[in-house]
């Protein structure tokens, strides 16, 4: 465990993930997932976060799974994970913040889809790609990732 922690602290996330993979417990899975997240291997990190059942870290795993879904642009699934995390710890400010941002982003995604449909129906009147881009640019939302 110590070597895996040292590798993580020094930024060697590949080595850290490998060393944690040799251990068979939820905390090791959680830490391996964190290492994979740092490598931008969100699908693999998500698999491991979703396997965590340890009551002492499940809330963090749910929150981090939400962050993975954001990176994968699956905002509806991110929202569900943040909601699950908040059920376990209603005081988690980061989860509240990310839930709010992603709910708005998800809602805006529907608005963009509706604008696209509307513009396609009236394509002789507008350049739909330009209009969609203008709409998206006006709705830029940044999402922070914390909790690692």
PDB file of C-alpha atoms in Angstrom:
ATOM      1  CA  UNK A   1       0.000   0.000   0.000  1.00  0.00           C
ATOM      2  CA  UNK A   2       2.787   2.413   0.891  1.00  0.00           C
ATOM      3  CA  UNK A   3       4.434   2.089  -2.542  1.00  0.00           C
ATOM      4  CA  UNK A   4       1.098   2.730  -4.260  1.00  0.00           C
ATOM      5  CA  UNK A   5       0.540   5.848  -2.133  1.00  0.00           C
ATOM      6  CA  UNK A   6       4.050   7.105  -2.877  1.00  0.00           C
ATOM      7  CA  UNK A   7       3.575   6.550  -6.607  1.00  0.00           C
ATOM      8  CA  UNK A   8       0.292   8.484  -6.496  1.00  0.00           C
ATOM      9  CA  UNK A   9       1.802  11.374  -4.525  1.00  0.00           C
ATOM     10  CA  UNK A  10       4.712  11.604  -6.960  1.00  0.00           C
ATOM     11  CA  UNK A  11       2.364  11.695  -9.956  1.00  0.00           C
ATOM     12  CA  UNK A  12       3.153   8.202 -11.251  1.00  0.00           C
ATOM     13  CA  UNK A  13      -0.519   7.308 -11.652  1.00  0.00           C
ATOM     14  CA  UNK A  14       0.140   4.351 -13.936  1.00  0.00           C
ATOM     15  CA  UNK A  15       2.352   2.681 -11.315  1.00  0.00           C
ATOM     16  CA  UNK A  16      -0.064   3.619  -8.562  1.00  0.00           C
ATOM     17  CA  UNK A  17      -3.018   2.066 -10.443  1.00  0.00           C
ATOM     18  CA  UNK A  18      -1.009  -1.091 -11.069  1.00  0.00           C
ATOM     19  CA  UNK A  19       0.022  -1.456  -7.417  1.00  0.00           C
ATOM     20  CA  UNK A  20      -3.506  -0.851  -6.138  1.00  0.00           C
ATOM     21  CA  UNK A  21      -4.829  -3.440  -8.604  1.00  0.00           C
ATOM     22  CA  UNK A  22      -2.819  -6.091  -6.751  1.00  0.00           C
ATOM     23  CA  UNK A  23      -4.887  -5.512  -3.604  1.00  0.00           C
ATOM     24  CA  UNK A  24      -8.398  -6.868  -3.215  1.00  0.00           C
ATOM     25  CA  UNK A  25     -10.456  -4.480  -1.116  1.00  0.00           C
ATOM     26  CA  UNK A  26     -12.722  -1.489  -1.648  1.00  0.00           C
ATOM     27  CA  UNK A  27     -10.208   1.123  -0.516  1.00  0.00           C
ATOM     28  CA  UNK A  28      -7.676  -0.217  -3.020  1.00  0.00           C
ATOM     29  CA  UNK A  29     -10.338  -0.144  -5.773  1.00  0.00           C
ATOM     30  CA  UNK A  30     -11.197   3.423  -4.837  1.00  0.00           C
ATOM     31  CA  UNK A  31      -7.551   4.513  -4.920  1.00  0.00           C
ATOM     32  CA  UNK A  32      -6.922   2.613  -8.150  1.00  0.00           C
ATOM     33  CA  UNK A  33      -9.919   4.418  -9.649  1.00  0.00           C
ATOM     34  CA  UNK A  34      -8.463   7.762  -8.520  1.00  0.00           C
ATOM     35  CA  UNK A  35      -5.203   6.863 -10.269  1.00  0.00           C
ATOM     36  CA  UNK A  36      -7.076   5.922 -13.439  1.00  0.00           C
ATOM     37  CA  UNK A  37      -9.061   9.160 -13.272  1.00  0.00           C
ATOM     38  CA  UNK A  38      -5.809  11.133 -13.136  1.00  0.00           C
ATOM     39  CA  UNK A  39      -4.776   9.283 -16.324  1.00  0.00           C
ATOM     40  CA  UNK A  40      -8.070  10.342 -17.960  1.00  0.00           C
ATOM     41  CA  UNK A  41      -9.173   6.707 -18.149  1.00  0.00           C
ATOM     42  CA  UNK A  42     -12.666   7.614 -17.024  1.00  0.00           C
ATOM     43  CA  UNK A  43     -14.435   4.428 -18.189  1.00  0.00           C
ATOM     44  CA  UNK A  44     -12.090   2.204 -16.184  1.00  0.00           C
ATOM     45  CA  UNK A  45     -12.202   4.493 -13.147  1.00  0.00           C
ATOM     46  CA  UNK A  46     -15.990   4.449 -13.310  1.00  0.00           C
ATOM     47  CA  UNK A  47     -16.079   0.643 -13.264  1.00  0.00           C
ATOM     48  CA  UNK A  48     -14.075   0.620 -10.048  1.00  0.00           C
ATOM     49  CA  UNK A  49     -15.952   3.446  -8.334  1.00  0.00           C
ATOM     50  CA  UNK A  50     -19.181   1.561  -9.025  1.00  0.00           C
ATOM     51  CA  UNK A  51     -17.788  -1.558  -7.329  1.00  0.00           C
ATOM     52  CA  UNK A  52     -17.061   0.195  -4.021  1.00  0.00           C
ATOM     53  CA  UNK A  53     -19.433  -0.883  -1.225  1.00  0.00           C
ATOM     54  CA  UNK A  54     -17.390   0.110   1.853  1.00  0.00           C
ATOM     55  CA  UNK A  55     -19.613   2.445   3.884  1.00  0.00           C
ATOM     56  CA  UNK A  56     -16.666   4.634   4.888  1.00  0.00           C
ATOM     57  CA  UNK A  57     -15.859   5.631   1.282  1.00  0.00           C
ATOM     58  CA  UNK A  58     -18.960   4.891  -0.807  1.00  0.00           C
ATOM     59  CA  UNK A  59     -20.121   8.521  -0.707  1.00  0.00           C
ATOM     60  CA  UNK A  60     -16.789   9.699  -2.162  1.00  0.00           C
ATOM     61  CA  UNK A  61     -16.897   6.915  -4.755  1.00  0.00           C
ATOM     62  CA  UNK A  62     -20.383   8.015  -5.865  1.00  0.00           C
ATOM     63  CA  UNK A  63     -19.249  11.633  -6.100  1.00  0.00           C
ATOM     64  CA  UNK A  64     -16.163  10.683  -8.109  1.00  0.00           C
ATOM     65  CA  UNK A  65     -18.279   8.454 -10.374  1.00  0.00           C
ATOM     66  CA  UNK A  66     -20.364  11.548 -11.047  1.00  0.00           C
ATOM     67  CA  UNK A  67     -17.198  13.392 -12.051  1.00  0.00           C
ATOM     68  CA  UNK A  68     -16.313  10.560 -14.442  1.00  0.00           C
ATOM     69  CA  UNK A  69     -19.726  10.790 -16.072  1.00  0.00           C
ATOM     70  CA  UNK A  70     -19.196  14.542 -16.512  1.00  0.00           C
ATOM     71  CA  UNK A  71     -15.888  13.888 -18.270  1.00  0.00           C
ATOM     72  CA  UNK A  72     -17.704  11.363 -20.488  1.00  0.00           C
ATOM     73  CA  UNK A  73     -20.415  13.997 -21.155  1.00  0.00           C
ATOM     74  CA  UNK A  74     -23.107  11.745 -19.682  1.00  0.00           C
ATOM     75  CA  UNK A  75     -24.684  14.479 -17.606  1.00  0.00           C
ATOM     76  CA  UNK A  76     -27.871  12.592 -16.781  1.00  0.00           C
ATOM     77  CA  UNK A  77     -25.849   9.800 -15.154  1.00  0.00           C
ATOM     78  CA  UNK A  78     -23.615  12.332 -13.380  1.00  0.00           C
ATOM     79  CA  UNK A  79     -26.695  13.952 -11.875  1.00  0.00           C
ATOM     80  CA  UNK A  80     -27.889  10.583 -10.506  1.00  0.00           C
ATOM     81  CA  UNK A  81     -24.505   9.871  -8.913  1.00  0.00           C
ATOM     82  CA  UNK A  82     -24.361  13.308  -7.277  1.00  0.00           C
ATOM     83  CA  UNK A  83     -27.898  12.779  -5.948  1.00  0.00           C
ATOM     84  CA  UNK A  84     -26.901   9.381  -4.519  1.00  0.00           C
ATOM     85  CA  UNK A  85     -23.817  10.938  -2.913  1.00  0.00           C
ATOM     86  CA  UNK A  86     -25.939  13.669  -1.362  1.00  0.00           C
ATOM     87  CA  UNK A  87     -28.339  11.117   0.133  1.00  0.00           C
ATOM     88  CA  UNK A  88     -25.390   9.719   2.088  1.00  0.00           C
ATOM     89  CA  UNK A  89     -23.926  13.142   2.970  1.00  0.00           C
ATOM     90  CA  UNK A  90     -26.370  16.023   2.482  1.00  0.00           C
ATOM     91  CA  UNK A  91     -23.706  18.514   3.639  1.00  0.00           C
ATOM     92  CA  UNK A  92     -21.279  17.766   0.764  1.00  0.00           C
ATOM     93  CA  UNK A  93     -20.844  21.235  -0.782  1.00  0.00           C
ATOM     94  CA  UNK A  94     -18.935  19.947  -3.823  1.00  0.00           C
ATOM     95  CA  UNK A  95     -21.656  17.437  -4.668  1.00  0.00           C
ATOM     96  CA  UNK A  96     -24.329  20.133  -4.279  1.00  0.00           C
ATOM     97  CA  UNK A  97     -22.380  22.501  -6.505  1.00  0.00           C
ATOM     98  CA  UNK A  98     -21.684  19.918  -9.209  1.00  0.00           C
ATOM     99  CA  UNK A  99     -25.296  18.691  -9.095  1.00  0.00           C
ATOM    100  CA  UNK A 100     -26.543  22.226  -9.688  1.00  0.00           C
ATOM    101  CA  UNK A 101     -24.096  22.875 -12.550  1.00  0.00           C
ATOM    102  CA  UNK A 102     -24.760  19.576 -14.261  1.00  0.00           C
ATOM    103  CA  UNK A 103     -28.513  19.891 -13.905  1.00  0.00           C
ATOM    104  CA  UNK A 104     -28.269  23.239 -15.707  1.00  0.00           C
ATOM    105  CA  UNK A 105     -25.924  21.788 -18.321  1.00  0.00           C
ATOM    106  CA  UNK A 106     -28.222  18.810 -18.897  1.00  0.00           C
ATOM    107  CA  UNK A 107     -31.204  21.129 -19.209  1.00  0.00           C
ATOM    108  CA  UNK A 108     -29.262  23.321 -21.657  1.00  0.00           C
ATOM    109  CA  UNK A 109     -28.441  20.205 -23.672  1.00  0.00           C
ATOM    110  CA  UNK A 110     -32.147  19.667 -24.202  1.00  0.00           C
ATOM    111  CA  UNK A 111     -32.502  23.314 -25.183  1.00  0.00           C
ATOM    112  CA  UNK A 112     -29.685  22.963 -27.741  1.00  0.00           C
ATOM    113  CA  UNK A 113     -31.380  19.859 -29.171  1.00  0.00           C
ATOM    114  CA  UNK A 114     -34.677  21.747 -29.401  1.00  0.00           C
ATOM    115  CA  UNK A 115     -32.973  24.725 -31.069  1.00  0.00           C
ATOM    116  CA  UNK A 116     -31.332  22.359 -33.561  1.00  0.00           C
ATOM    117  CA  UNK A 117     -34.648  20.708 -34.403  1.00  0.00           C
ATOM    118  CA  UNK A 118     -36.355  24.059 -34.751  1.00  0.00           C
ATOM    119  CA  UNK A 119     -33.590  25.407 -36.981  1.00  0.00           C
ATOM    120  CA  UNK A 120     -33.615  22.315 -39.185  1.00  0.00           C
ATOM    121  CA  UNK A 121     -37.340  22.742 -39.713  1.00  0.00           C
ATOM    122  CA  UNK A 122     -36.729  26.346 -40.781  1.00  0.00           C
ATOM    123  CA  UNK A 123     -33.399  25.764 -42.522  1.00  0.00           C
ATOM    124  CA  UNK A 124     -34.135  28.175 -45.366  1.00  0.00           C
ATOM    125  CA  UNK A 125     -34.312  31.031 -42.854  1.00  0.00           C
ATOM    126  CA  UNK A 126     -31.122  30.396 -40.824  1.00  0.00           C
ATOM    127  CA  UNK A 127     -27.692  28.834 -40.981  1.00  0.00           C
ATOM    128  CA  UNK A 128     -28.461  26.238 -38.287  1.00  0.00           C
ATOM    129  CA  UNK A 129     -24.849  25.359 -37.419  1.00  0.00           C
ATOM    130  CA  UNK A 130     -24.010  29.001 -36.756  1.00  0.00           C
ATOM    131  CA  UNK A 131     -27.135  29.498 -34.646  1.00  0.00           C
ATOM    132  CA  UNK A 132     -26.486  26.365 -32.578  1.00  0.00           C
ATOM    133  CA  UNK A 133     -22.872  27.413 -32.002  1.00  0.00           C
ATOM    134  CA  UNK A 134     -23.997  30.879 -30.876  1.00  0.00           C
ATOM    135  CA  UNK A 135     -26.453  29.284 -28.444  1.00  0.00           C
ATOM    136  CA  UNK A 136     -23.881  26.845 -27.050  1.00  0.00           C
ATOM    137  CA  UNK A 137     -21.250  29.583 -26.640  1.00  0.00           C
ATOM    138  CA  UNK A 138     -23.680  31.651 -24.591  1.00  0.00           C
ATOM    139  CA  UNK A 139     -24.269  28.707 -22.216  1.00  0.00           C
ATOM    140  CA  UNK A 140     -20.713  27.643 -21.356  1.00  0.00           C
ATOM    141  CA  UNK A 141     -20.587  26.070 -17.898  1.00  0.00           C
ATOM    142  CA  UNK A 142     -17.396  25.018 -16.140  1.00  0.00           C
ATOM    143  CA  UNK A 143     -17.405  22.033 -13.821  1.00  0.00           C
ATOM    144  CA  UNK A 144     -14.881  21.616 -11.051  1.00  0.00           C
ATOM    145  CA  UNK A 145     -13.555  18.241  -9.982  1.00  0.00           C
ATOM    146  CA  UNK A 146     -12.619  17.860  -6.356  1.00  0.00           C
ATOM    147  CA  UNK A 147     -12.655  15.199  -3.709  1.00  0.00           C
ATOM    148  CA  UNK A 148      -9.545  13.263  -4.653  1.00  0.00           C
TER     149      UNK A 148
END
